[in-house]
mmCIF file of C-alpha atoms in Angstrom:
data_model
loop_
_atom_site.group_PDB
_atom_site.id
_atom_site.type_symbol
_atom_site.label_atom_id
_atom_site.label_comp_id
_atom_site.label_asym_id
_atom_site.label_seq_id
_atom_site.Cartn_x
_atom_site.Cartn_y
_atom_site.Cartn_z
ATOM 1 C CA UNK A 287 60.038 59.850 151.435
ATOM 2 C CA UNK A 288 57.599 61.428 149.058
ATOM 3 C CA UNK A 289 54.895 61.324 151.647
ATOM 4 C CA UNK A 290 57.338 62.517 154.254
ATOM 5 C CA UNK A 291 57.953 65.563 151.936
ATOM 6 C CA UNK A 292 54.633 66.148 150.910
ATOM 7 C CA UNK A 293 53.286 66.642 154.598
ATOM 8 C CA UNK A 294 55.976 69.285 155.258
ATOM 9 C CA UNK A 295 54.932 70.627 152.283
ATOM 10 C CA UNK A 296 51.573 71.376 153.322
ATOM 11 C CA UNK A 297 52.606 72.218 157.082
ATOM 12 C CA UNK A 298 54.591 74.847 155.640
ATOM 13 C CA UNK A 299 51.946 75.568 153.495
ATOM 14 C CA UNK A 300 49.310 76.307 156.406
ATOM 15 C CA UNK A 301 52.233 78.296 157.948
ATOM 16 C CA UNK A 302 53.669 80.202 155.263
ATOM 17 C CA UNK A 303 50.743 83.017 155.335
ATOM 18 C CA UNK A 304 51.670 84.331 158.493
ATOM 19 C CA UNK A 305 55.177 84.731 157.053
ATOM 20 C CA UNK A 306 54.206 86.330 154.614
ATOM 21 C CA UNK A 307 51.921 89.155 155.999
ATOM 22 C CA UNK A 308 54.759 89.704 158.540
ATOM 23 C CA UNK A 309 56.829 90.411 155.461
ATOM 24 C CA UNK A 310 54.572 92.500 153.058
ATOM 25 C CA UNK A 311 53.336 94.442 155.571
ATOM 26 C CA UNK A 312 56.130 96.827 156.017
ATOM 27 C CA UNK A 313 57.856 98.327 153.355
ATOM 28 C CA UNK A 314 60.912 98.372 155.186
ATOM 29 C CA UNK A 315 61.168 94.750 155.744
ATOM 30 C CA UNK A 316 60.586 93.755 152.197
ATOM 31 C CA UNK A 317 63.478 96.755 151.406
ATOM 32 C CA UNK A 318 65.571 94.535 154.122
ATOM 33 C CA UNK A 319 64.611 91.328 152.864
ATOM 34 C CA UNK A 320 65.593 92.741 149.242
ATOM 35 C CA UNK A 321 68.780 93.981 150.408
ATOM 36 C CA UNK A 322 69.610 91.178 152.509
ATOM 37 C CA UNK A 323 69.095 88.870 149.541
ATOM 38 C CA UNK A 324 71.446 91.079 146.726
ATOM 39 C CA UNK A 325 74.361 91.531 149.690
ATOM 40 C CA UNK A 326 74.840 87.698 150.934
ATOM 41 C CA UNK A 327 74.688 86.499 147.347
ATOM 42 C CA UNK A 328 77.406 89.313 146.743
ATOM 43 C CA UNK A 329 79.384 89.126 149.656
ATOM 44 C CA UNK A 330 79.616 84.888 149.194
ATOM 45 C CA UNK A 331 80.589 85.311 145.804
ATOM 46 C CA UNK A 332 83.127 88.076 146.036
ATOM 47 C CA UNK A 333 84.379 85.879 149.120
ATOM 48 C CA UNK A 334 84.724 83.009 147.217
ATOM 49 C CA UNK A 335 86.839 84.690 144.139
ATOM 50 C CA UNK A 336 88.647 86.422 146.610
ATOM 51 C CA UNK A 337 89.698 83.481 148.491
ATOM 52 C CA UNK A 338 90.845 81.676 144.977
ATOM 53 C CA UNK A 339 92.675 84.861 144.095
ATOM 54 C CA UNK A 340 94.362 84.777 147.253
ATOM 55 C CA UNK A 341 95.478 81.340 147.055
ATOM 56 C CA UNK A 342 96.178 81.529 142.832
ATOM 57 C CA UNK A 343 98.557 84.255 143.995
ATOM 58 C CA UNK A 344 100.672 82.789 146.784
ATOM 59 C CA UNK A 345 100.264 79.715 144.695
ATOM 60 C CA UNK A 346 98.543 77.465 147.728
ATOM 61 C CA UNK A 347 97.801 74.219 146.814
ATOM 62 C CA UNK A 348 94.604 74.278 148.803
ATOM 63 C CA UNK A 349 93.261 75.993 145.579
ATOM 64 C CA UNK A 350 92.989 72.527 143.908
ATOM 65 C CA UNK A 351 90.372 72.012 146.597
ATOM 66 C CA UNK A 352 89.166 74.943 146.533
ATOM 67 C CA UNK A 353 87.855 74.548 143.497
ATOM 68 C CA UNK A 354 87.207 71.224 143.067
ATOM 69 C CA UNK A 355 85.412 70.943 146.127
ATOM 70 C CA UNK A 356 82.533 73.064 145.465
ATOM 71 C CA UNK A 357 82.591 72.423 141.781
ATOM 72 C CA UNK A 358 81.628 68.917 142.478
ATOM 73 C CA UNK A 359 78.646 69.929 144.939
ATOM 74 C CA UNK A 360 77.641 72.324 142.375
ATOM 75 C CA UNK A 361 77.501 69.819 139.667
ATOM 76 C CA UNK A 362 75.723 67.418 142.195
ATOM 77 C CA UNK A 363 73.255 69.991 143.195
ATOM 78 C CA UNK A 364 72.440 70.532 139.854
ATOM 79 C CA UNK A 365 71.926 67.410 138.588
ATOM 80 C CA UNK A 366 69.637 65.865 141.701
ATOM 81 C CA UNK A 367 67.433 69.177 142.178
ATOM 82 C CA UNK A 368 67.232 68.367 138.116
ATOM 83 C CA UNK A 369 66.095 64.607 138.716
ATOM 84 C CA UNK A 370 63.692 65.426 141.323
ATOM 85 C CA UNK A 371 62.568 68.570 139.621
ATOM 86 C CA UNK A 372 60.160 69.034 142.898
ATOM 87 C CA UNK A 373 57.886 71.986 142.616
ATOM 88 C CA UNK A 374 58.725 75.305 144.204
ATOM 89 C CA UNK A 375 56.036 76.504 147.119
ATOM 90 C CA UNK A 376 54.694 79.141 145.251
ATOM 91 C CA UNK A 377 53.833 76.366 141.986
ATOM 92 C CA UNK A 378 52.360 73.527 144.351
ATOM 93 C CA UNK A 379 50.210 75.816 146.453
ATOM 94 C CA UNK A 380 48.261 79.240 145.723
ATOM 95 C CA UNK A 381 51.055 81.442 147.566
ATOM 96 C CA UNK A 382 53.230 84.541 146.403
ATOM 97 C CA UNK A 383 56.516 84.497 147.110
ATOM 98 C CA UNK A 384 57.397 87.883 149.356
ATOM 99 C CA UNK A 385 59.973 88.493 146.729
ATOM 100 C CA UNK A 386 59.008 87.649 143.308
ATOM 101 C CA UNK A 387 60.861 84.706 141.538
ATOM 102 C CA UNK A 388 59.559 83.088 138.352
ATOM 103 C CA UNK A 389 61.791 79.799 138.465
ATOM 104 C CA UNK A 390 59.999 76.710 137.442
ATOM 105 C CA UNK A 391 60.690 73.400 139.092
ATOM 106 C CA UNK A 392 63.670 72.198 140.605
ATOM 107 C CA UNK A 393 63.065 73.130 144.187
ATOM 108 C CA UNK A 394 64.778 70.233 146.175
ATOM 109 C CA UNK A 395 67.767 70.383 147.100
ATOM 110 C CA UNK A 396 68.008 74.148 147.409
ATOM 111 C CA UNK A 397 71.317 75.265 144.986
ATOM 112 C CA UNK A 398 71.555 78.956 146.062
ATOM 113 C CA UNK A 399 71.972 77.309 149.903
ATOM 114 C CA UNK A 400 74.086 74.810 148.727
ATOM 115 C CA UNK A 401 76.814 76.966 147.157
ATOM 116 C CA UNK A 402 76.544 79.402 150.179
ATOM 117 C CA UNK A 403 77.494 76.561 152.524
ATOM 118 C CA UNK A 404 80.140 74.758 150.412
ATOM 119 C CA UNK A 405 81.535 78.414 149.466
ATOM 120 C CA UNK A 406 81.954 79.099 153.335
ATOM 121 C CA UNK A 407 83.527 75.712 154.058
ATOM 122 C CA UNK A 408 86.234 76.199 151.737
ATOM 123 C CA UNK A 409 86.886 79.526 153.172
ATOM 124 C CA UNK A 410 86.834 77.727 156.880
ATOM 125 C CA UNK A 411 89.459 75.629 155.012
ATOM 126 C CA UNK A 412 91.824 78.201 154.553
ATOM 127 C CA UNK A 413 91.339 80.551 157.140
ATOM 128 C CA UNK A 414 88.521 79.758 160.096
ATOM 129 C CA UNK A 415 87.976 83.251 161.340
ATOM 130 C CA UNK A 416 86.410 83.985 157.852
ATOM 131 C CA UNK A 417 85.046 80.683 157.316
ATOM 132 C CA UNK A 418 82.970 81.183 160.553
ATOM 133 C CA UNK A 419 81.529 84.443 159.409
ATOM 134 C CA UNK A 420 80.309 83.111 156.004
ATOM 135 C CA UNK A 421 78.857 79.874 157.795
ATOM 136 C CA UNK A 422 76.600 82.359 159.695
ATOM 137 C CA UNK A 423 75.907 84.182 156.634
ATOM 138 C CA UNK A 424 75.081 80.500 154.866
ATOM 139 C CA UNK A 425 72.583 79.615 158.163
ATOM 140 C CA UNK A 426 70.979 83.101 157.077
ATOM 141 C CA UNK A 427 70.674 82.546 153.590
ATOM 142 C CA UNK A 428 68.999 79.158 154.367
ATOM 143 C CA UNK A 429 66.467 80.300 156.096
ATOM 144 C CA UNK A 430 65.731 83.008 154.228
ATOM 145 C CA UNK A 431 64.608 80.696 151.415
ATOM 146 C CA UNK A 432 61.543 79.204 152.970
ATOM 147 C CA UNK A 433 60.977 82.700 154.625
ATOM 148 C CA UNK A 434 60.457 84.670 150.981
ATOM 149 C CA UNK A 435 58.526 81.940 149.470
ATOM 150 C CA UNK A 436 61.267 80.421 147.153
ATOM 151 C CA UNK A 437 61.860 77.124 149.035
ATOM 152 C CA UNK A 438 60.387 74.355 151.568
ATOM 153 C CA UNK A 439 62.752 74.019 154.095
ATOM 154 C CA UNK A 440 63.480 70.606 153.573
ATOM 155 C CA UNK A 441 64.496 71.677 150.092
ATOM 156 C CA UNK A 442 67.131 73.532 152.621
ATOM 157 C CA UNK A 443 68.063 71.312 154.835
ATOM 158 C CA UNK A 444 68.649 68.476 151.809
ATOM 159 C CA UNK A 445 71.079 71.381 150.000
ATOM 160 C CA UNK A 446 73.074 71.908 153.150
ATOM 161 C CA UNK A 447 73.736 68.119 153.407
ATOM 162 C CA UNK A 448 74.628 67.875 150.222
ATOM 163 C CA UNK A 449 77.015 70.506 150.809
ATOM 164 C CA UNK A 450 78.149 69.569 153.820
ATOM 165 C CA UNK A 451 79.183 65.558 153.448
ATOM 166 C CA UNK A 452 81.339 66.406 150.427
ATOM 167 C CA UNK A 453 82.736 69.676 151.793
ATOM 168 C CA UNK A 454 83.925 67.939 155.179
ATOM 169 C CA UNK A 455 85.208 64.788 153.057
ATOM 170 C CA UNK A 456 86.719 66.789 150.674
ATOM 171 C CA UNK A 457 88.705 69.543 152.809
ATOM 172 C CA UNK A 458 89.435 67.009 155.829
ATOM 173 C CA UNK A 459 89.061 63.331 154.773
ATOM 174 C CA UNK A 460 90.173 62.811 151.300
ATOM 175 C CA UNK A 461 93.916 63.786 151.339
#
C-alpha cells in the first residue's frame, strides 16, 4: 500500500501546479473557492442539526441512528487518520495550498469528507430528496480537497469509504 500511495502522491504532485495557477490566478475564483468552502461546511452542518432537531421533536426513532451512525465514523475517522498520521500535500512536497491551512499531519483518510458524506447519508435516511442534494454537495466537497491543496485524493476516496460502509450498514443493514 505505502508504495501504492506514495506514487499517487507524487502524480498528484507533478499535477497539482497546474491546479493551482488555474486557481490563484483569478481573484474571483479563489473568492469562489473561499466561499464555496465556508457555505458547504455551513450548509452540512446546519443540515445535520436540523435534521436531529427535526427528528428530537417528532420524537423519530431514526434519531438513535442518526446520531450514532456518524458518531461512530467520526470517532473512526479520527482515530485511523491519527494512526497513519500521513503527511498533508503541502508538508511532503514544496506546494502552497490555494487556500491557506496550517494543519500538521493526519492527511489520510480525509475527516472534513468523511463527515460530509456520512452527514448526507443520514439525511438520505430520513428523507431522500434532501439526502440526494447533500450527497452532491459531499462529491463537491471531496474534490475540492485535493483541488485547494489540503488533501491527496486518495486521502478522499479512503474518507468516503470509511463513511460509506458504516453509513449503508448502519441505516440499512444493522436493524
Amino acid at each position: 500500500m505505502t508504495n501504492f500511495y506514495n506514487k499517487h502522491c507524487e502524480d498528484y504532485y507533478k499535477k497539482y501546479p497546474s491546479v493551482y495557477d488555474f486557481f490563484t490566478s483569478s481573484n474571483g475564483r479563489i473568492k469562489a473557492l473561499k466561499i464555496f468552502k465556508t457555505a458547504s461546511t455551513v450548509i452540512m452542518y446546519a443540515a445535520y442539526i436540523i435534521l436531529l432537531a427535526y427528528l428530537g421533536v417528532t420524537r423519530d426513532l431514526r434519531i438513535i441512528k442518526a446520531v450514532a451512525v456518524p458518531a461512530f465514523v467520526f470517532l473512526l475517522v479520527t482515530a485511523v487518520r491519527k494512526g497513519i498520521n500521513a503527511p498533508r500535500p503541502y508538508e511532503k512536497y514544496p506546494i502552497k495550498p490555494v487556500l491557506p491551512k496550517a494543519t500538521k499531519g493526519k492527511s489520510c483518510p480525509s475527516r472534513h469528507t468523511a463527515c460530509a458524506v456520512v452527514i448526507a447519508l443520514a439525511c438520505f435516511y430520513v428523507n431522500v430528496p434532501v439526502g440526494i442534494i447533500l450527497i452532491v454537495l459531499a462529491a463537491l466537497i471531496a474534490v475540492s480537497r485535493p483541488l485547494m491543496g489540503v488533501h491527496f485524493p486518495l486521502d478522499v476516496v479512503f474518507g468516503v469509504v470509511l463513511a460509506v460502509i458504516p453509513g449503508v450498514l448502519g441505516f440499512y443493514v444493522i436493524p
